[in-house]
PDB file of C-alpha atoms in Angstrom:
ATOM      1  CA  UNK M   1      21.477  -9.160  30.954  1.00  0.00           C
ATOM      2  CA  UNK M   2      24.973  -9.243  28.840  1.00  0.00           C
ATOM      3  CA  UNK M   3      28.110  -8.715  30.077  1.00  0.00           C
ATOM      4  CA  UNK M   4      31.163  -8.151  27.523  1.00  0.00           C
ATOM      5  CA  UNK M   5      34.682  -7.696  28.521  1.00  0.00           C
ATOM      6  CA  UNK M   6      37.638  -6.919  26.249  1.00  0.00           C
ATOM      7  CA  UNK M   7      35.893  -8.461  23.030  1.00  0.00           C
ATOM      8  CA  UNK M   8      38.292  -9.475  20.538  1.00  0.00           C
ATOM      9  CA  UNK M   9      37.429 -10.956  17.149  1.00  0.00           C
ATOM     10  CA  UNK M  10      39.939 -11.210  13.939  1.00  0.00           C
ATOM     11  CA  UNK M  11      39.118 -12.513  10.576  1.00  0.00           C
ATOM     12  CA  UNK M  12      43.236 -13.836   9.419  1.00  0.00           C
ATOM     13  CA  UNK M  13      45.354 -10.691  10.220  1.00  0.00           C
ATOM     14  CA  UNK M  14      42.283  -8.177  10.236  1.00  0.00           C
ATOM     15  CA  UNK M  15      41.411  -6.840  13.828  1.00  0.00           C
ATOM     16  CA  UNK M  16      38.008  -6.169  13.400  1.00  0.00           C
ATOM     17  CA  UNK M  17      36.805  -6.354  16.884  1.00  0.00           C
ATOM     18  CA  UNK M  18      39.486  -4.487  19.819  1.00  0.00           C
ATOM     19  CA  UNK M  19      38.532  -5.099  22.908  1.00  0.00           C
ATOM     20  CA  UNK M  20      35.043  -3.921  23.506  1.00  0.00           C
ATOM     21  CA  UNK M  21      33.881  -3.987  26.518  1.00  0.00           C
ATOM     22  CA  UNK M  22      30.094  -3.071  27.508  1.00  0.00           C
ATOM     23  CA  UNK M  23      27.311  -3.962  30.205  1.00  0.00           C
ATOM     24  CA  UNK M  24      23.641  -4.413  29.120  1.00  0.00           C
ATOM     25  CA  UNK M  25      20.982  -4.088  31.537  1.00  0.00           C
ATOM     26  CA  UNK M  26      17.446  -5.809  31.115  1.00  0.00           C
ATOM     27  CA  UNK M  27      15.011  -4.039  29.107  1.00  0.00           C
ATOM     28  CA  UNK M  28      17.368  -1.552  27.877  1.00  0.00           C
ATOM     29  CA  UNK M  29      16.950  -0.672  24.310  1.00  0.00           C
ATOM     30  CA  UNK M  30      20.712  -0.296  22.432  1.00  0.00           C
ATOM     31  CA  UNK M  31      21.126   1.293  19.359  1.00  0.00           C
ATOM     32  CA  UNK M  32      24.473   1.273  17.928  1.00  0.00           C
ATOM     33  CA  UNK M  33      25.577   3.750  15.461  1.00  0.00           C
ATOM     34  CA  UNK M  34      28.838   4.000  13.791  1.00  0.00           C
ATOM     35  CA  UNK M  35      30.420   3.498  10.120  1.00  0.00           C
ATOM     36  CA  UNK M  36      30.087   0.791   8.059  1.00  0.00           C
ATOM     37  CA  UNK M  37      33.019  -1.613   7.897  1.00  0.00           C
ATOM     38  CA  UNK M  38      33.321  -0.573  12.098  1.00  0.00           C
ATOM     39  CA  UNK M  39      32.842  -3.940  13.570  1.00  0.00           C
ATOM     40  CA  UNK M  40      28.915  -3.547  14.435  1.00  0.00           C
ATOM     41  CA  UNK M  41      27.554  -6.036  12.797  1.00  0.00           C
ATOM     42  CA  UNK M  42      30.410  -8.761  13.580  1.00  0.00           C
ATOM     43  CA  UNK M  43      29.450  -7.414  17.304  1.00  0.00           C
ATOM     44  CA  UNK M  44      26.082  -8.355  16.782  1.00  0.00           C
ATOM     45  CA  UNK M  45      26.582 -11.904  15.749  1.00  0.00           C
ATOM     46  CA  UNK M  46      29.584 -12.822  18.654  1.00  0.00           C
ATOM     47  CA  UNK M  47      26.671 -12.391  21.251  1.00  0.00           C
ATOM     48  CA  UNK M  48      24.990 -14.987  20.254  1.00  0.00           C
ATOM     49  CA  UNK M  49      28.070 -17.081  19.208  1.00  0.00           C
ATOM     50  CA  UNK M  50      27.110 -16.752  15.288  1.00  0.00           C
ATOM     51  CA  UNK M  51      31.041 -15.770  15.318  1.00  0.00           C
ATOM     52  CA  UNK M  52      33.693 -17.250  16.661  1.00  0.00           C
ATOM     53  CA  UNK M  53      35.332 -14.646  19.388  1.00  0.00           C
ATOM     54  CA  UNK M  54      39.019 -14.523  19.411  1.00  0.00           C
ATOM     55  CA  UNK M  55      39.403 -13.598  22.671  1.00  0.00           C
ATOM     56  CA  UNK M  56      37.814 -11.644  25.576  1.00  0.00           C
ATOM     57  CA  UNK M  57      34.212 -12.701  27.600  1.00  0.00           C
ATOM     58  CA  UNK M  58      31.264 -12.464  27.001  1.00  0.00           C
ATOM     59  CA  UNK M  59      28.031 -13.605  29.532  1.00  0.00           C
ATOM     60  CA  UNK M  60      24.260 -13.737  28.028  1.00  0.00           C
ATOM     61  CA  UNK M  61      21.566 -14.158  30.398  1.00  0.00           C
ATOM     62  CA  UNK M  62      23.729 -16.231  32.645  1.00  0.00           C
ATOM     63  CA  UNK M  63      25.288 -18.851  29.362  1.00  0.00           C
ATOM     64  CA  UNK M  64      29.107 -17.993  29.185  1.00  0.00           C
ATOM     65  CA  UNK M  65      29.349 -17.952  25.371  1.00  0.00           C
ATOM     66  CA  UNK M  66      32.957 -19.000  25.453  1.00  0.00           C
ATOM     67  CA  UNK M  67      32.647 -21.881  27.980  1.00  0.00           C
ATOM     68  CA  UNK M  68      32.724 -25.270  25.918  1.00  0.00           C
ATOM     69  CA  UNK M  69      30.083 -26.613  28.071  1.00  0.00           C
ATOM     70  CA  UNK M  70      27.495 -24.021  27.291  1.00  0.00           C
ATOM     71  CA  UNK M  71      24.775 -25.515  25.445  1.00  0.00           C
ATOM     72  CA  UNK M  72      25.143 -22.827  22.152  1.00  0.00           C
ATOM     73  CA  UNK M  73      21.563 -24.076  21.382  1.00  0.00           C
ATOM     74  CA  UNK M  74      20.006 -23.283  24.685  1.00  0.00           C
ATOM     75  CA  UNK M  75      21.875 -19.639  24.229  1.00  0.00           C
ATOM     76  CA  UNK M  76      20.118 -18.598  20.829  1.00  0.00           C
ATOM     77  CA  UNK M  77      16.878 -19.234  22.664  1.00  0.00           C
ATOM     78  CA  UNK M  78      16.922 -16.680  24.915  1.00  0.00           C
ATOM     79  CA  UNK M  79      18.652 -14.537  22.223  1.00  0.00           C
ATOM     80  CA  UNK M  80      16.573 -13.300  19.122  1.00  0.00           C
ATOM     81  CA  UNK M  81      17.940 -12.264  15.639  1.00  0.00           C
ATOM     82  CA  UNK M  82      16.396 -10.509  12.615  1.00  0.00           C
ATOM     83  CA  UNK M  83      18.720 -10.347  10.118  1.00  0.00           C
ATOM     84  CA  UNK M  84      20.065  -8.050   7.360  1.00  0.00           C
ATOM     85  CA  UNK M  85      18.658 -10.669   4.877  1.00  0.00           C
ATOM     86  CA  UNK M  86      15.975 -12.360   6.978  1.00  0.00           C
ATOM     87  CA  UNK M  87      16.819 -15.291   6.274  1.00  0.00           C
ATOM     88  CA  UNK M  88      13.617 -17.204   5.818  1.00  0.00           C
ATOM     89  CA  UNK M  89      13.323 -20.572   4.237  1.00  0.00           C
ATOM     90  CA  UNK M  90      11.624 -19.868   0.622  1.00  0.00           C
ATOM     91  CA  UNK M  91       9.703 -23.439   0.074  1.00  0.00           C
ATOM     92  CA  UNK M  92       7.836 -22.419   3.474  1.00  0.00           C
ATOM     93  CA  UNK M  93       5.131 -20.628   4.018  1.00  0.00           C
ATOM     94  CA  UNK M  94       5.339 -17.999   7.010  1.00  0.00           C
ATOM     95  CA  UNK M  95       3.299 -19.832   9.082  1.00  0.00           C
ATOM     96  CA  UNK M  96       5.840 -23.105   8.606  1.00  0.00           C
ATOM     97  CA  UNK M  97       8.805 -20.720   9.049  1.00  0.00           C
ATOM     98  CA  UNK M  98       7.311 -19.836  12.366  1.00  0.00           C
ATOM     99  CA  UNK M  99       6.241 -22.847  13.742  1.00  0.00           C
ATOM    100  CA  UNK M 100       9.567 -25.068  12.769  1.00  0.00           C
ATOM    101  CA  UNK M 101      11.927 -23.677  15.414  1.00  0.00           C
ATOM    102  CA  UNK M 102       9.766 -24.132  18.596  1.00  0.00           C
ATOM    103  CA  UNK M 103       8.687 -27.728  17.647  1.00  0.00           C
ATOM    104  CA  UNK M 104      12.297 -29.114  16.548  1.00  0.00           C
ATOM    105  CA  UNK M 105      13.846 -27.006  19.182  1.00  0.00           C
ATOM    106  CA  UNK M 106      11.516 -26.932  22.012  1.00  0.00           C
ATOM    107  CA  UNK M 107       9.527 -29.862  21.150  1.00  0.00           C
ATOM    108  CA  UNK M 108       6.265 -27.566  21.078  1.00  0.00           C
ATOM    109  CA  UNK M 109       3.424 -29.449  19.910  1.00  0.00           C
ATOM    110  CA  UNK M 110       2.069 -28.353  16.601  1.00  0.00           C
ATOM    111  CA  UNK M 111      -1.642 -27.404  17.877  1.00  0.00           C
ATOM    112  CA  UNK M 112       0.707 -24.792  20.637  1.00  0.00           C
ATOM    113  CA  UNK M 113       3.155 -23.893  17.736  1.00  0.00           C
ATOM    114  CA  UNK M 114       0.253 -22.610  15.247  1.00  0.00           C
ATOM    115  CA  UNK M 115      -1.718 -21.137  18.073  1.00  0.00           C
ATOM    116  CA  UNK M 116       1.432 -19.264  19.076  1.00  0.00           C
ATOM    117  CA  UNK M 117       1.845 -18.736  15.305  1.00  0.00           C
ATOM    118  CA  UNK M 118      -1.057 -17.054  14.595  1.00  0.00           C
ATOM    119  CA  UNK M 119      -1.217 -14.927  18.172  1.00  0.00           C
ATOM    120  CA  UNK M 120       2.222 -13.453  16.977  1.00  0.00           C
ATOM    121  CA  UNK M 121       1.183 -12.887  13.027  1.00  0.00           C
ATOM    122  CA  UNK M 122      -2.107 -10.762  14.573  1.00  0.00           C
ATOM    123  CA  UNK M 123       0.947  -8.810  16.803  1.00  0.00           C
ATOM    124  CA  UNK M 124       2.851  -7.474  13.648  1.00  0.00           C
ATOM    125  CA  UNK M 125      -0.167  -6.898  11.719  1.00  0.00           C
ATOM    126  CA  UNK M 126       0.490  -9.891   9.577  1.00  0.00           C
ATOM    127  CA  UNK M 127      -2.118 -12.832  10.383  1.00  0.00           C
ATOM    128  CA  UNK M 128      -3.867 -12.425   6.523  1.00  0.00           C
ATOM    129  CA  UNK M 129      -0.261 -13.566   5.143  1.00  0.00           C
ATOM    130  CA  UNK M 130      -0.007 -16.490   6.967  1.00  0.00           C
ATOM    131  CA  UNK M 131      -0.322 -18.637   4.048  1.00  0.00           C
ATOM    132  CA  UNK M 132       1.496 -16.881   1.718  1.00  0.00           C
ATOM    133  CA  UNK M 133       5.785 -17.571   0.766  1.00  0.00           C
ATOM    134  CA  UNK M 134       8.471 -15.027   1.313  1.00  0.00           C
ATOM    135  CA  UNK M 135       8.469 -14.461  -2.201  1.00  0.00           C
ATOM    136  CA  UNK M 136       4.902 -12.823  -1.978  1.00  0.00           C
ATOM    137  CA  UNK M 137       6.086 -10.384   0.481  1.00  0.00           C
ATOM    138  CA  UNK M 138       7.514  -6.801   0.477  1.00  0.00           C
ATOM    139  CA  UNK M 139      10.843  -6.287   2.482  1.00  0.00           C
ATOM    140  CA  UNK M 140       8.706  -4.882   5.265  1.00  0.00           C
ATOM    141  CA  UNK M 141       6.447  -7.697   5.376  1.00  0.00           C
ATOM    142  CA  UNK M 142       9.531 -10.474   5.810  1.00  0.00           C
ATOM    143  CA  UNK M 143      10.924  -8.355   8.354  1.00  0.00           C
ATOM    144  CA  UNK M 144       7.705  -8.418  10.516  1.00  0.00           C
ATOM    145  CA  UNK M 145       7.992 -12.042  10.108  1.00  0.00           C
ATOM    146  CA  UNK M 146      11.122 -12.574  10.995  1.00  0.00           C
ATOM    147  CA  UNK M 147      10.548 -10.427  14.083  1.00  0.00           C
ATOM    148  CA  UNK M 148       7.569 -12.910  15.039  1.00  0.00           C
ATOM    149  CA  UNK M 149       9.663 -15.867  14.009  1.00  0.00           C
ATOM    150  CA  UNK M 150      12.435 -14.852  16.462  1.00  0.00           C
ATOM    151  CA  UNK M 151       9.747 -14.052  19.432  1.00  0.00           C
ATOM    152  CA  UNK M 152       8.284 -17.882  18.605  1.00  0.00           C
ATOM    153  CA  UNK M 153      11.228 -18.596  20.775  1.00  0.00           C
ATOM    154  CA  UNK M 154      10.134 -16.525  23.708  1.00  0.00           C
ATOM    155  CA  UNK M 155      13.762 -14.795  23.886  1.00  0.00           C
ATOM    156  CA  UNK M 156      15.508 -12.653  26.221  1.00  0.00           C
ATOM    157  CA  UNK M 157      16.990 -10.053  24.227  1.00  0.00           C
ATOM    158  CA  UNK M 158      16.305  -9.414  20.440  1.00  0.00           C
ATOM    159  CA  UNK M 159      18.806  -8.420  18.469  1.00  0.00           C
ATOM    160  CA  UNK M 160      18.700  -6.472  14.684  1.00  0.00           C
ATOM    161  CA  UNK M 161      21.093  -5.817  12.315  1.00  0.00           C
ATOM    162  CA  UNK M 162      20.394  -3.008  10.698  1.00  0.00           C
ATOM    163  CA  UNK M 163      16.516  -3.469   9.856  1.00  0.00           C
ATOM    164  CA  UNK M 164      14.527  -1.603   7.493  1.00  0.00           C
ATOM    165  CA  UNK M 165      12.686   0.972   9.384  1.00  0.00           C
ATOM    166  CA  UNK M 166       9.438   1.260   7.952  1.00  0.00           C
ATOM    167  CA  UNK M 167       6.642   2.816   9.659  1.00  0.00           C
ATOM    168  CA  UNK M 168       5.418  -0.654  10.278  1.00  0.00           C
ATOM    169  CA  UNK M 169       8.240  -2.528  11.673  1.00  0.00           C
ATOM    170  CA  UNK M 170       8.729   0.587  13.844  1.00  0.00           C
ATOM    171  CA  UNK M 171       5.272   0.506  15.119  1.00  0.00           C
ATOM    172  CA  UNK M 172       6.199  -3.451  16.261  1.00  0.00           C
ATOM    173  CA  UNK M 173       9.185  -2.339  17.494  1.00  0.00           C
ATOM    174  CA  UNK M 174       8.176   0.394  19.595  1.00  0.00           C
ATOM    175  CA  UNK M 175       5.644  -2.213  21.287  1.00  0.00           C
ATOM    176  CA  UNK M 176       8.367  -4.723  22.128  1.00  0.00           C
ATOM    177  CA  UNK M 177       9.845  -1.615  23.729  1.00  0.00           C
ATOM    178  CA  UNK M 178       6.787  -1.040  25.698  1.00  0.00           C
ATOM    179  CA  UNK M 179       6.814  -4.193  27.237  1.00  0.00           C
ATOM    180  CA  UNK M 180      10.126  -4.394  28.246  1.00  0.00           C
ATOM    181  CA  UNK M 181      11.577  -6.320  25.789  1.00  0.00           C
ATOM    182  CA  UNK M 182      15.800  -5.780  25.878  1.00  0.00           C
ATOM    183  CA  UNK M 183      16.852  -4.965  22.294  1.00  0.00           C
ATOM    184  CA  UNK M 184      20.135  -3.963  20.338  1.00  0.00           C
ATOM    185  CA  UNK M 185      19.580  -2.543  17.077  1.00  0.00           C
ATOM    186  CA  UNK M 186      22.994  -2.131  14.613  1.00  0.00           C
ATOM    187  CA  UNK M 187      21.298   0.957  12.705  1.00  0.00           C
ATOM    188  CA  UNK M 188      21.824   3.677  10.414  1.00  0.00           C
ATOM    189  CA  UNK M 189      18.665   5.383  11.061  1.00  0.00           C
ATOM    190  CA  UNK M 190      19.576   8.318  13.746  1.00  0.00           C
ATOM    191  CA  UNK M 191      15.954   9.317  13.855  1.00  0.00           C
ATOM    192  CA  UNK M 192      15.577   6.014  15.596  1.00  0.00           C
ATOM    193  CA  UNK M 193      18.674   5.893  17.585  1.00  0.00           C
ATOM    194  CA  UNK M 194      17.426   9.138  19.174  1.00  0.00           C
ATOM    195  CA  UNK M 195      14.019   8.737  19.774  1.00  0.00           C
ATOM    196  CA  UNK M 196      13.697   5.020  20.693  1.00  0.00           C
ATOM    197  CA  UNK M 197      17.115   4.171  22.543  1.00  0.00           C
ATOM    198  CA  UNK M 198      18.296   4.114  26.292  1.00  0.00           C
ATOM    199  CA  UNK M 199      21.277   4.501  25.290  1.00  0.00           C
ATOM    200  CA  UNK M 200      23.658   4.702  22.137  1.00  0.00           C
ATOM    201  CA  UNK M 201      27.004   3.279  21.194  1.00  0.00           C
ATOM    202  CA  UNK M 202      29.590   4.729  18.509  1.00  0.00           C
ATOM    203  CA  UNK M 203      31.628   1.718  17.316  1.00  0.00           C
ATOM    204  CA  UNK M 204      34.405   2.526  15.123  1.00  0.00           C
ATOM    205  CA  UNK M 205      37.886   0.904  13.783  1.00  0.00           C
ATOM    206  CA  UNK M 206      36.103  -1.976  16.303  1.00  0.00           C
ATOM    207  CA  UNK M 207      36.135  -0.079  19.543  1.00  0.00           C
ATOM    208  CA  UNK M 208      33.373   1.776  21.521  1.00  0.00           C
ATOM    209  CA  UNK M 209      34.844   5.173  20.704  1.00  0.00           C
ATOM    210  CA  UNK M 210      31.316   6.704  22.798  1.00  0.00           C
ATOM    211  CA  UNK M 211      28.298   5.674  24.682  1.00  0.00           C
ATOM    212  CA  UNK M 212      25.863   7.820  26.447  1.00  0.00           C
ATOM    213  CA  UNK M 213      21.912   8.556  26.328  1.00  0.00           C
ATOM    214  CA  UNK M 214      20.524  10.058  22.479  1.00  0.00           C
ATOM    215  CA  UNK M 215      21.002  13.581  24.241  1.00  0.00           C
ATOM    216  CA  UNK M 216      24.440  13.337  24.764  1.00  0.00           C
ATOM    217  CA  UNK M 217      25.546  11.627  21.683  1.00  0.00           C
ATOM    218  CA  UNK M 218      23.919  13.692  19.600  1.00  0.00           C
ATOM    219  CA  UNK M 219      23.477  16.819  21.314  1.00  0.00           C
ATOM    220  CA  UNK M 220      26.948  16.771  23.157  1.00  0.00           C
ATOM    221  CA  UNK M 221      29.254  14.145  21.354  1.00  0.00           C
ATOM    222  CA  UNK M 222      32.527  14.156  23.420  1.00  0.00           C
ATOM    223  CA  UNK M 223      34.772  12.476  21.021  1.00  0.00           C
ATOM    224  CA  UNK M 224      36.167  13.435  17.793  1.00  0.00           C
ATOM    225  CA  UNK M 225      35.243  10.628  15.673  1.00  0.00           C
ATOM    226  CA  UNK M 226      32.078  10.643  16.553  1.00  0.00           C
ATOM    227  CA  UNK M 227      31.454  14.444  16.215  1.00  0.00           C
ATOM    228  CA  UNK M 228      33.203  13.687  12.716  1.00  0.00           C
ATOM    229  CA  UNK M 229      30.303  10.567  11.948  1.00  0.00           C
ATOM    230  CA  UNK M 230      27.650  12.670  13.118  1.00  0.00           C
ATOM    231  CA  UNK M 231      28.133  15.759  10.807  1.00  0.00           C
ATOM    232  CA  UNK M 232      27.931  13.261   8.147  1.00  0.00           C
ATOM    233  CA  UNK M 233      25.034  12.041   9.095  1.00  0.00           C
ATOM    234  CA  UNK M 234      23.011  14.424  10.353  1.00  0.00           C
TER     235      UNK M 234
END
């Protein structure tokens, strides 16, 4: 599903990125651990080209994201994102934050985009709130939403950077597992890192110090950096 080879990214003279390389397979669910200021984040957004990479490769459900004649639209498609911050327009209510995307992006017509809308809005629990603004809504609430606005898109691979784990964006979470959605999740939560991933990845000083199932990360951790993150943590 992605394929990254010897990721590089600097912002001016900082090397926050040093050549990560990594293979993720389809319906695999990623959570990546690590400190903060450790490159995860600025990881996060050079899949789906929301960062310009310095150097390296890196291939996204068949789009090369560095080839100039990959359509960068067509890419965030098939890629999902819930940010930090959400990022939902304020003036809009969620239903017109949903339905926006697939109709100016997909031409969806508007009878498909609010059906799809309100399908999605009865998945996270949220289908009562359909009228209301984000400023009505608690942090968990926009998340959800932002979760259902991203799947309007019918993506690939969702990814989140660092979400609020409540139990109810868990509980929609744990469902997109079920069906097989592929997901990377930049997270401080270890409680969810171990129970919910396939696999984990340490980032830090922007390399992949370890990767291995939740067992052997935490269990087992190999290398000293991360044995030295994880007795923080833990």
């Amino acid at each position: 599903m992605i394929h990254i080879k010897n990721l590089q990214k600097q912002f001016g003279n900082i090397h926050v990125l040093r050549g990560i390389s990594c293979d993720i397979q389809e319906k695999e669910v990623i959570s990546i651990i690590g400190p903060s200021g450790s490159g995860k984040s600025t990881f996060l957004r050079c899949i789906n080209a929301l960062e310009d990479i310095t150097s390296g490769e890196i291939i996204v459900n068949g789009f090369n994201v560095l080839d100039p004649k990959t359509n960068i639209n067509r890419l965030r498609e098939s890629v999902g994102m819930v940010f930090q911050r959400f990022n939902l327009f304020p003036h809009m209510t969620v239903l017109q934050n949903l339905i926006l995307a697939p109709m100016d992006v997909k031409n969806m017509a508007k009878t498909d985009a609010i059906a799809k809308a309100e399908s999605l809005l009865v998945k996270v629990g949220l289908i009562d709130k359909i009228d209301a603004y984000p400023s009505q809504l608690s942090g968990g609430q926009l998340q959800r939403v932002a979760i259902a606005r991203a799947l309007m898109m019918d993506p690939a691979v969702m990814l989140f950077d660092e979400p609020t784990l409540v139990s109810e964006v868990l509980a929609v979470m744990k469902s997109l597992a079920q069906e097989g959605m592929t997901m990377i999740v930049v997270t401080h939560d270890m409680g969810f890192a171990r129970e919910m991933s396939n696999r984990v990845i340490f980032i830090d000083q922007g390399v992949i110090q370890e990767q291995g199932s939740p067992e052997q990360i935490f269990k087992n951790p190999q290398n000293e950096r991360t044995q030295l993150f994880l007795s923080k943590v833990l």
